[in-house]
Amino acid sequence: MQVQDLRVDFGSHVALRGLSFELFAGETLGLVGESGSGKTTLARAILRLLRAVRGRVEFQGADLLTCDREALLARRRNLQIVFQDPLASLNPRLTVGESVGEPLKIFEPALTAQARRRQVDAMLERVGLRAESASRYPHEFSGGQCQRIGIARAMILGPKLLVCDEAVSSLDVSIQGQIINLLLDLQRDAAMAMLFISHDLAVVRHVSHRVMVIFLGRTMEIAPSDALFAAPIHPYTRALLSAIPAGLPAARIATLHAKTEGCTYCNRCPFAIEVCELSEPPLAEVAAGHWVACHRSHETLNPLSLQS
Amino acid sequence: MEPVLCIERLSVGYAQRAANLEAVQQVSLAVAPGECLGIVGESGSGKTQVFMAAMGLLSRKASVSGSVRFAGSELLTAPPSSLNRVRGSKLTMIFQDPMTSLTPHLKIGVQLAEVLVRHAGMSWRDAWVQAGLMLERVQVPEHQRRLRQYPHELSGGMRQRVMIGMSLLCEPLLLIADEPTSALDATVQAQIIDLLRTVREGIGMALVLISHDFSVVAGLADKILVMYAGRVVECATAADLLSHPRHPYTAELLKCVPTLSGPRLQRLPTLAGQPPRPGEVSAGCAFAPRCPRAADRCRSERPPLADSADSQVACHFPLSS
């Protein structure tokens, strides 16, 4: 998938301010940023679950944002999402088997009920649920189990790209590891790409090949996971990674009001200088595959030389 | 010093069809004045049930036995009128989702002031002023404007600040915080933990912090208690428990926590198997089927919670400390 200059507005509020990135087959791209940074909006916009103002989302030879309904539906079979709230994303009046089998019903109508049932049972087993679960209803399951049902439903068509929007955030650590390993197995078997959104930086670090950091709808830094966590360059990334809270609420309110020029982070940045107020820093490659949007990135490369 | 909260042999059961589901079994714990006790356990381990029972918030279907003494008086047998005097004033509780704890159609200020009108007998006018001061104390920006807003107009982090503020209005002896940061982002999470630390130090209040996440508890707790399948399996000072866990369950759970340092892993460590289902009873240790150290004895004989100098552990073969 190739995303170019994606912009989403909610009324006068700009949620995404022109985001661009690529996602390769078999790759996991981690997406981090605090609440309100646009993580979920991005997930929904690339799946056309909400409307983007401008930009392109290239996937399997079509622009998902402008292609016709038929072309979109054809590609949606390869594009799946696991939502944050597992219970809310399952229809309470459908049995688990019906929910997990519904994508098959839509995309493979030729399948007999029996064959469909077999695939559903196999998928449920794969995510660690008993086959008998198929005849039960979502409310009979715990949060962790519902999350597995959501994953089973997303995986049943063997998608090429899976978006995980805080898919493991509500789970216990013991289950979290199981679910993530399951996703990694499924990914390896099918060369599936994953956009992995999470506020848990430790989890993101382990599962992602590359990580993208966004703040108020703009990319601050994008780099291979090891490089980003070992040597973050953007001041925002560093604030996010340090144990210290990244900003006081007062500062946050101020920055939420649309800033039309300059760096979106400059109100909170301890290293901001005059140029940061005036012009928006472009995303520039500072090392192989390591992109940073900061006027002072050449200085932040060597943190000791930097004075606030 | 006498503990502010003392729970003894608390059990919570639910009669279901023929069987009785034991959600909490023989849990005893004590919280000293000013102390922070962290409660850790997987979902379904009974950690919330213990404190819901202590507060008298469980449905009538639950059968509760044992003893819960708060500031010297028994809560389990107390009539609703005296419970209501204590709850929300000297003994308060906040929950994971602040939206469902706030009344959607009342302004924030009204909900805060009401606490003082009811419990402290203040006039609405004075209570409103105090509510504003409290919002300032829990670092809600533009607190005067917030007083006149409705819960849905606030972000999740702000709502949790409001809940914390509300719980502090009567200077409680003990605040029970049940997963207070689980619904919030990492950065907001850190701010809320910071806030809890500050307010606790400010008024010398005791705090019970319930979480499935060790990292949340680690930053605040003096003591940590680990629950599994409705029982206490280990309790020790935070430093000891995190660096030298003695119960294999604690040790395995700690291994599952992903880290920000060390090599990047291809697969995350997991805890094999599943916790017992409600109603599933075993004669031995409930953790035995998943335990790497389990022997025959563990499957046949339940290990008691054994006291040693500063810690308790329920295991036949604990790790050496």
XYZ file of C-alpha atoms in Angstrom:
629
model
C 0.000 0.000 0.000
C 1.157 3.460 -0.839
C -0.376 6.418 0.938
C 0.253 9.922 -0.361
C -0.582 13.251 1.198
C -3.635 11.982 3.054
C -5.716 14.700 4.621
C -8.847 14.349 6.743
C -10.902 17.185 8.249
C -13.670 17.067 10.806
C -15.399 20.373 10.255
C -12.770 23.010 10.924
C -10.550 20.572 12.776
C -7.780 19.082 10.681
C -7.275 15.479 11.832
C -4.658 14.382 9.299
C -2.448 17.008 7.676
C -1.035 15.238 4.669
C 0.452 11.886 5.655
C 2.515 9.758 3.290
C 3.938 6.309 3.843
C 4.398 2.911 2.254
C 3.584 -0.497 3.569
C 5.243 -3.557 2.040
C 4.081 -7.170 1.804
C 4.954 -9.099 4.955
C 5.893 -5.926 6.804
C 4.572 -4.600 10.091
C 4.458 -0.840 10.394
C 3.929 0.329 13.963
C 1.936 3.524 14.423
C 2.344 5.446 17.654
C 1.221 8.795 18.975
C -0.909 10.003 21.864
C -4.684 10.251 21.821
C -5.879 12.823 19.343
C -2.834 12.383 17.137
C -4.897 10.784 14.387
C -3.987 7.100 14.663
C -7.517 5.777 14.426
C -8.516 8.376 11.847
C -5.652 7.186 9.659
C -6.748 3.557 10.013
C -10.284 4.414 9.009
C -9.325 6.758 6.201
C -7.147 4.227 4.374
C -9.981 1.700 4.475
C -12.402 4.409 3.304
C -14.484 3.994 6.414
C -14.411 7.761 6.532
C -13.873 10.303 3.800
C -10.508 11.922 3.139
C -10.357 15.485 1.832
C -7.405 14.750 -0.423
C -4.635 12.272 -1.009
C -4.152 8.877 -2.602
C -4.242 5.380 -1.133
C -2.768 3.058 -3.739
C -3.580 -0.613 -3.169
C -3.532 -3.415 -5.733
C -3.524 -1.059 -8.675
C -6.311 1.276 -7.609
C -6.720 4.432 -5.575
C -9.017 3.327 -2.789
C -10.187 6.870 -2.158
C -11.525 7.497 -5.655
C -12.152 4.070 -7.189
C -15.729 2.962 -7.800
C -17.654 0.820 -5.381
C -17.045 -2.375 -7.277
C -13.285 -1.938 -7.339
C -13.331 -0.991 -3.656
C -15.313 -4.066 -2.651
C -13.012 -6.317 -4.659
C -10.063 -4.972 -2.706
C -11.762 -4.909 0.656
C -11.513 -8.678 0.835
C -7.769 -8.195 1.141
C -8.077 -5.320 3.594
C -9.216 -6.170 7.087
C -9.308 -4.403 10.424
C -9.410 -5.529 14.046
C -10.997 -2.870 16.228
C -10.068 -1.778 19.715
C -13.311 -2.723 21.444
C -13.877 -6.385 20.697
C -17.389 -6.660 22.070
C -18.668 -3.525 20.343
C -17.393 -4.719 16.981
C -19.335 -7.980 17.058
C -23.042 -8.169 16.269
C -24.649 -9.367 19.517
C -27.431 -11.142 17.634
C -25.163 -13.248 15.447
C -23.513 -16.384 16.752
C -19.739 -16.355 16.701
C -19.808 -18.798 13.783
C -22.093 -16.492 11.794
C -19.899 -13.461 12.478
C -16.678 -15.217 11.547
C -18.287 -16.856 8.494
C -19.963 -13.703 7.181
C -16.961 -12.527 5.113
C -16.947 -15.938 3.395
C -20.642 -15.637 2.668
C -20.048 -12.281 0.990
C -16.859 -12.997 -0.911
C -17.227 -16.692 -1.631
C -20.938 -17.210 -2.162
C -20.301 -20.461 -4.023
C -19.115 -22.143 -0.843
C -21.543 -24.644 0.667
C -22.706 -24.057 4.227
C -20.831 -27.138 5.284
C -17.548 -26.042 3.706
C -17.957 -22.633 5.235
C -18.568 -24.191 8.621
C -15.373 -26.227 8.274
C -13.306 -23.135 7.494
C -14.841 -21.246 10.406
C -14.101 -24.076 12.825
C -10.519 -24.318 11.584
C -10.049 -20.561 11.990
C -11.541 -20.558 15.487
C -9.171 -23.322 16.436
C -6.287 -21.365 14.973
C -7.030 -18.431 17.281
C -7.275 -20.760 20.243
C -11.038 -21.114 20.606
C -12.928 -24.372 20.793
C -14.924 -25.247 17.677
C -18.068 -25.414 19.854
C -17.707 -21.625 20.334
C -19.225 -21.172 16.857
C -22.743 -21.733 18.133
C -22.441 -19.336 21.063
C -23.022 -15.565 21.259
C -20.437 -12.798 21.832
C -21.679 -11.919 25.345
C -20.733 -15.388 26.535
C -17.049 -14.660 25.967
C -14.437 -12.644 27.823
C -12.748 -9.586 26.314
C -9.716 -11.609 25.285
C -11.861 -14.245 23.624
C -13.930 -11.626 21.778
C -10.699 -10.116 20.505
C -9.738 -13.527 19.118
C -13.133 -13.772 17.439
C -12.494 -10.365 15.842
C -9.124 -11.591 14.619
C -10.619 -14.815 13.278
C -13.197 -12.808 11.336
C -10.495 -10.505 9.940
C -8.231 -13.404 8.974
C -10.713 -15.818 7.449
C -10.291 -14.458 3.917
C -6.497 -14.404 4.164
C -6.147 -10.628 3.747
C -3.064 -8.971 2.296
C -3.224 -6.113 4.758
C -4.470 -6.154 8.316
C -5.022 -3.019 10.368
C -4.837 -3.634 14.116
C -6.252 -0.627 15.940
C -5.235 -1.146 19.563
C -6.182 -4.761 19.033
C -4.337 -6.063 22.088
C -4.496 -3.039 24.374
C -7.300 -4.290 26.571
C -5.841 -7.741 27.107
C -3.899 -9.218 29.993
C -0.179 -9.571 29.357
C -0.453 -13.354 29.374
C -3.039 -13.299 26.579
C -1.526 -10.318 24.797
C 1.579 -12.344 23.957
C -0.513 -15.224 22.618
C -2.565 -12.955 20.360
C 0.463 -11.111 19.027
C 2.328 -14.331 18.294
C -0.762 -15.581 16.518
C -0.835 -12.450 14.363
C 2.860 -12.867 13.593
C 2.321 -16.518 12.590
C -0.578 -15.626 10.337
C 1.497 -12.826 8.875
C 4.436 -15.090 8.120
C 2.255 -17.747 6.517
C 0.552 -15.308 4.188
C 3.107 -12.502 3.701
C 0.446 -10.210 5.087
C 1.258 -6.578 5.777
C 0.180 -5.132 9.100
C -0.477 -1.604 10.301
C -0.117 -2.018 14.045
C -1.575 0.832 16.084
C -0.889 0.816 19.788
C -0.136 3.115 22.674
C 2.020 0.389 24.227
C 5.452 1.316 22.952
C 7.116 -1.856 24.235
C 4.719 -4.027 22.240
C 5.151 -1.877 19.129
C 8.909 -2.134 19.425
C 8.863 -5.927 19.400
C 6.313 -6.552 16.654
C 7.146 -3.801 14.165
C 9.731 -3.743 11.404
C 9.339 -0.005 11.074
C 7.632 2.517 13.310
C 5.904 5.753 12.390
C 5.386 8.437 15.028
C 2.594 10.909 14.426
C 1.561 14.021 16.282
C -1.558 16.063 15.537
C -2.001 14.415 12.182
C 1.528 14.812 10.917
C 4.439 12.393 10.689
C 7.226 13.327 13.084
C 9.543 10.401 12.507
C 9.559 7.106 10.667
C 12.374 4.585 11.040
C 13.280 0.921 11.465
C 12.082 -0.195 14.898
C 15.564 -0.823 16.301
C 16.848 2.564 15.186
C 13.819 4.443 16.435
C 13.883 2.981 19.910
C 17.657 2.970 20.292
C 18.271 6.446 18.915
C 15.105 8.522 18.476
C 15.824 11.832 16.792
C 12.665 13.905 16.871
C 12.114 15.713 20.194
C 8.529 14.423 20.255
C 9.617 10.814 19.842
C 12.067 11.321 22.664
C 9.394 12.803 24.887
C 7.137 9.876 24.058
C 9.839 7.347 24.888
C 10.963 8.955 28.111
C 9.120 8.030 31.280
C 8.215 11.668 31.805
C 4.766 12.655 30.555
C 5.198 14.318 27.210
C 3.394 17.478 28.064
C 1.095 19.207 30.467
C -2.562 19.413 29.558
C -2.429 23.169 29.222
C 0.171 22.932 26.497
C -1.861 20.300 24.811
C -5.008 22.357 24.597
C -3.033 25.156 23.024
C -1.594 22.916 20.339
C -4.883 21.324 19.477
C -6.107 24.548 17.958
C -5.101 24.368 14.350
C -1.720 25.817 13.716
C -1.485 26.817 10.134
C 2.220 27.396 9.789
C 5.348 26.147 11.448
C 5.980 22.828 13.125
C 2.906 21.316 14.801
C 5.036 20.331 17.776
C 6.794 23.641 18.330
C 4.490 24.832 21.150
C 5.582 21.895 23.252
C 9.113 21.452 21.995
C 11.896 22.430 24.385
C 14.251 22.894 21.441
C 12.009 25.115 19.313
C 13.699 28.121 17.694
C 12.365 30.894 15.502
C 12.329 28.925 12.261
C 10.117 26.255 13.894
C 7.371 28.864 14.373
C 7.569 30.060 10.819
C 7.942 27.097 8.538
C 6.923 23.514 8.644
C 9.886 21.125 8.610
C 9.815 18.612 5.720
C 10.226 14.919 6.356
C 13.900 14.317 5.507
C 16.003 11.169 5.445
C 18.780 11.512 8.017
C 20.051 7.922 7.846
C 19.114 4.919 5.721
C 15.351 4.527 6.072
C 15.214 6.955 8.984
C 13.047 9.990 8.225
C 12.529 12.939 10.548
C 10.470 16.121 10.290
C 12.505 18.514 12.425
C 14.440 21.658 11.570
C 17.071 20.731 14.095
C 17.412 17.052 13.227
C 21.058 17.526 12.195
C 21.697 18.777 15.721
C 19.492 16.225 17.479
C 21.513 13.496 15.775
C 24.089 14.348 18.370
C 21.959 14.965 21.445
C 24.823 16.343 23.546
C 25.330 19.286 21.218
C 21.732 20.394 21.611
C 20.793 23.171 23.961
C 17.256 24.051 24.781
C -0.592 1.146 63.560
C -4.067 -0.166 62.933
C -4.780 -0.777 59.248
C -7.301 1.506 57.575
C -8.762 -1.434 55.668
C -8.623 -4.990 56.937
C -10.140 -7.808 54.910
C -10.276 -11.244 56.484
C -11.182 -14.538 54.865
C -13.391 -12.861 52.296
C -15.204 -15.178 49.918
C -17.596 -14.268 47.123
C -19.723 -16.892 45.450
C -22.468 -16.966 42.866
C -25.098 -19.670 42.962
C -25.538 -20.888 39.426
C -27.846 -23.750 38.622
C -26.621 -26.589 40.812
C -23.076 -25.362 41.340
C -21.689 -22.498 43.353
C -19.130 -20.419 41.474
C -16.427 -19.219 43.829
C -15.171 -15.904 42.452
C -13.122 -15.023 45.533
C -11.878 -17.506 48.080
C -10.532 -16.765 51.529
C -8.817 -13.507 50.667
C -7.186 -11.634 53.538
C -5.304 -8.370 53.223
C -4.607 -5.185 55.112
C -3.880 -1.633 53.991
C -2.036 0.633 56.433
C -2.831 4.358 56.615
C -1.104 6.191 53.787
C 0.034 2.971 52.159
C -0.375 2.073 48.485
C -1.290 -1.542 47.841
C -1.166 -2.774 44.241
C -3.460 -5.646 43.222
C -2.383 -7.533 40.120
C -4.077 -10.438 38.373
C -5.527 -11.528 35.040
C -9.123 -10.735 34.166
C -11.368 -13.099 36.046
C -8.901 -13.526 38.903
C -11.321 -11.846 41.301
C -9.375 -8.672 41.987
C -12.292 -6.360 41.304
C -14.743 -8.669 43.084
C -12.819 -8.347 46.353
C -13.226 -4.589 46.455
C -16.721 -4.468 45.013
C -17.680 -6.814 47.849
C -15.871 -4.643 50.375
C -17.781 -1.579 49.147
C -21.079 -3.454 49.176
C -21.487 -2.919 45.439
C -22.104 -6.492 44.347
C -25.517 -7.638 43.180
C -27.773 -9.508 45.560
C -27.018 -12.703 43.724
C -23.539 -12.718 45.225
C -23.050 -14.439 48.550
C -20.319 -12.737 50.524
C -18.717 -14.067 53.677
C -15.798 -13.043 55.841
C -15.038 -9.672 57.323
C -14.195 -6.229 55.953
C -13.256 -3.633 58.550
C -12.765 -0.042 57.497
C -11.375 2.406 60.052
C -12.373 -0.025 62.782
C -15.976 -0.706 61.795
C -17.374 -3.718 59.983
C -18.755 -2.981 56.497
C -20.233 -6.303 55.425
C -22.969 -6.280 58.059
C -23.445 -2.513 58.175
C -26.901 -1.158 57.239
C -27.119 0.823 53.970
C -27.504 4.120 55.816
C -24.157 3.854 57.565
C -22.513 2.427 54.437
C -23.683 5.478 52.523
C -22.067 7.782 55.064
C -18.682 6.126 54.504
C -18.832 5.446 50.774
C -18.036 8.429 48.621
C -16.591 10.356 51.535
C -13.967 8.486 53.570
C -13.864 5.393 51.373
C -14.010 6.095 47.660
C -13.616 4.139 44.458
C -12.891 5.029 40.846
C -13.257 2.772 37.829
C -11.743 2.035 34.449
C -14.278 3.903 32.375
C -14.976 7.360 33.793
C -17.749 7.957 31.269
C -19.962 5.308 32.801
C -19.230 6.592 36.318
C -20.403 10.105 35.535
C -24.038 10.994 35.013
C -24.303 12.044 31.365
C -27.022 14.682 31.802
C -25.587 16.588 34.771
C -22.907 19.242 34.584
C -19.514 18.315 36.010
C -19.828 21.041 38.655
C -23.189 19.757 39.873
C -21.871 16.222 40.200
C -18.853 17.379 42.177
C -20.758 19.803 44.395
C -23.401 17.205 45.186
C -20.805 15.128 47.025
C -20.060 18.011 49.404
C -23.709 18.943 49.855
C -24.527 15.373 50.819
C -21.545 14.348 52.851
C -20.292 17.610 54.296
C -23.614 19.435 54.585
C -22.267 22.359 52.578
C -24.487 24.856 50.786
C -24.619 24.486 46.994
C -22.926 27.842 46.617
C -19.934 26.871 48.785
C -19.805 23.402 47.310
C -19.617 24.867 43.795
C -16.609 26.968 44.806
C -14.933 23.943 46.355
C -15.638 21.897 43.213
C -13.780 24.498 41.156
C -10.825 24.405 43.519
C -10.752 20.630 43.334
C -10.658 20.662 39.533
C -7.713 23.002 39.765
C -6.016 20.630 42.182
C -6.397 17.667 39.839
C -4.950 19.833 37.074
C -7.981 20.261 34.872
C -7.237 23.311 32.705
C -9.860 26.055 32.467
C -11.573 24.583 35.508
C -14.221 27.284 35.796
C -15.464 26.553 32.282
C -15.299 22.798 32.890
C -17.670 23.063 35.838
C -20.413 24.042 33.414
C -19.662 21.325 30.890
C -21.149 17.860 30.517
C -19.086 14.653 30.739
C -19.182 14.014 26.972
C -17.440 17.337 26.352
C -14.313 16.121 28.139
C -11.584 13.759 26.916
C -11.058 10.416 28.637
C -8.065 11.682 30.573
C -9.965 14.774 31.745
C -12.928 12.671 32.841
C -10.643 10.470 34.901
C -9.200 13.621 36.492
C -12.741 14.693 37.335
C -13.424 11.280 38.899
C -10.258 11.476 40.948
C -11.212 14.985 42.034
C -14.676 13.785 43.010
C -13.213 10.936 45.040
C -10.983 13.365 46.948
C -13.587 15.958 47.935
C -14.096 14.607 51.448
C -10.435 13.805 52.053
C -10.850 10.019 52.026
C -8.785 7.695 54.170
C -8.706 5.218 51.312
C -9.184 5.466 47.556
C -9.702 2.277 45.586
C -8.674 2.791 41.965
C -9.800 -0.053 39.709
C -7.844 0.004 36.428
C -7.869 3.831 36.455
C -5.616 4.157 33.420
C -6.479 1.123 31.316
C -8.714 3.064 28.954
C -6.171 5.857 28.465
C -3.141 6.495 26.249
C 0.410 5.949 27.424
C 1.121 9.651 27.851
C -2.173 10.343 29.599
C -1.665 7.202 31.680
C 1.603 8.557 33.013
C -0.080 11.862 33.866
C -2.871 10.151 35.809
C -0.379 7.994 37.738
C 1.571 11.151 38.515
C -1.587 12.835 39.711
C -2.487 9.906 41.975
C 0.999 10.042 43.454
C 0.760 13.788 44.098
C -2.691 13.778 45.689
C -1.860 10.759 47.815
C 1.207 12.444 49.227
C -0.762 15.654 49.679
C -3.416 14.259 52.017
C -1.685 11.117 53.271
C -4.450 8.936 51.890
C -4.109 5.183 51.462
C -4.530 3.839 47.952
C -5.490 0.473 46.513
C -4.467 0.302 42.870
C -6.006 -2.560 40.914
C -4.500 -3.318 37.517
C -3.679 -6.125 35.133
C -0.568 -4.180 34.206
C 2.555 -4.471 36.355
C 4.029 -1.275 34.937
C 1.112 0.788 36.252
C 1.364 -0.711 39.730
C 5.168 -0.726 39.848
C 5.421 3.055 39.796
C 3.183 3.660 42.806
C 2.729 0.647 45.043
C 4.550 0.044 48.314
C 3.229 -3.492 48.439
C 1.907 -5.724 45.653
C -0.597 -8.535 46.003
C -1.002 -11.048 43.182
C -4.263 -12.928 42.678
C -4.954 -16.044 40.654
C -8.269 -17.871 40.294
C -9.861 -16.031 43.210
C -7.035 -16.504 45.687
C -4.017 -14.570 46.844
C -0.905 -16.323 45.554
C 1.725 -13.837 46.628
C 2.063 -10.588 48.545
C 5.318 -8.735 49.141
C 6.888 -5.301 49.021
C 6.880 -3.932 45.480
C 10.659 -3.966 45.177
C 10.962 -7.588 46.318
C 8.082 -8.889 44.285
C 9.208 -7.259 41.051
C 12.859 -8.217 41.349
C 12.533 -11.556 43.176
C 9.097 -13.033 42.619
C 8.614 -16.186 44.684
C 5.432 -17.616 43.231
C 5.968 -19.191 39.774
C 2.814 -17.448 38.530
C 4.201 -14.026 39.429
C 7.502 -14.923 37.810
C 5.852 -16.163 34.587
C 3.579 -13.133 34.412
C 6.527 -10.768 34.806
C 8.321 -12.539 31.959
C 5.385 -11.726 29.675
C 5.755 -7.963 30.079
C 7.369 -6.625 26.883
C 10.321 -4.356 27.537
C 11.689 -1.214 25.968
C 15.274 -2.427 26.421
C 17.142 -5.583 25.479
C 17.023 -7.318 22.115
C 13.926 -7.066 19.931
C 12.090 -10.375 20.056
C 10.722 -12.371 17.151
C 8.005 -13.767 19.377
C 6.673 -12.504 22.662
C 6.919 -14.708 25.744
C 3.570 -16.181 26.767
C 2.062 -18.037 29.640
C 0.978 -21.436 28.369
C -2.581 -22.608 28.973
C -5.603 -20.775 30.318
C -6.743 -19.856 33.799
C -9.355 -22.250 35.204
C -12.892 -21.517 34.111
C -15.321 -20.278 36.754
C -16.713 -23.259 38.599
C -13.760 -25.439 37.726
C -12.404 -26.636 41.045
C -9.250 -28.544 41.752
C -8.050 -30.117 44.958
C -4.570 -28.767 44.446
C -3.052 -25.485 43.335
C -5.138 -23.728 40.659
C -1.984 -22.734 38.784
C -0.522 -26.270 38.684
C -1.692 -27.094 35.114
C 0.271 -24.090 33.775
C 3.172 -24.171 36.205
C 6.673 -25.147 35.051
C 7.564 -26.237 38.608
C 4.457 -28.286 39.371
C 4.851 -31.726 40.972
C 2.292 -34.355 42.005
C 1.800 -32.716 45.353
C 0.689 -29.485 43.671
C -2.135 -31.283 41.918
C -3.477 -32.998 45.009
C -2.894 -30.594 47.871
C -3.648 -26.875 47.894
C -0.680 -24.831 49.151
C -1.623 -22.504 52.021
C -0.652 -18.843 51.984
C 2.471 -19.035 54.097
C 3.696 -16.038 56.039
C 7.333 -15.185 56.258
C 8.971 -12.013 57.549
C 7.713 -9.507 55.007
C 5.950 -11.564 52.405
C 3.377 -14.250 51.806
C 3.399 -16.923 49.153
C 1.035 -19.811 48.404
C 3.280 -22.383 46.764
C 4.747 -25.772 47.690
C 7.900 -25.033 45.746
C 8.438 -21.264 45.737
C 11.402 -19.704 43.999
C 14.124 -18.711 46.415
C 14.090 -15.035 47.259
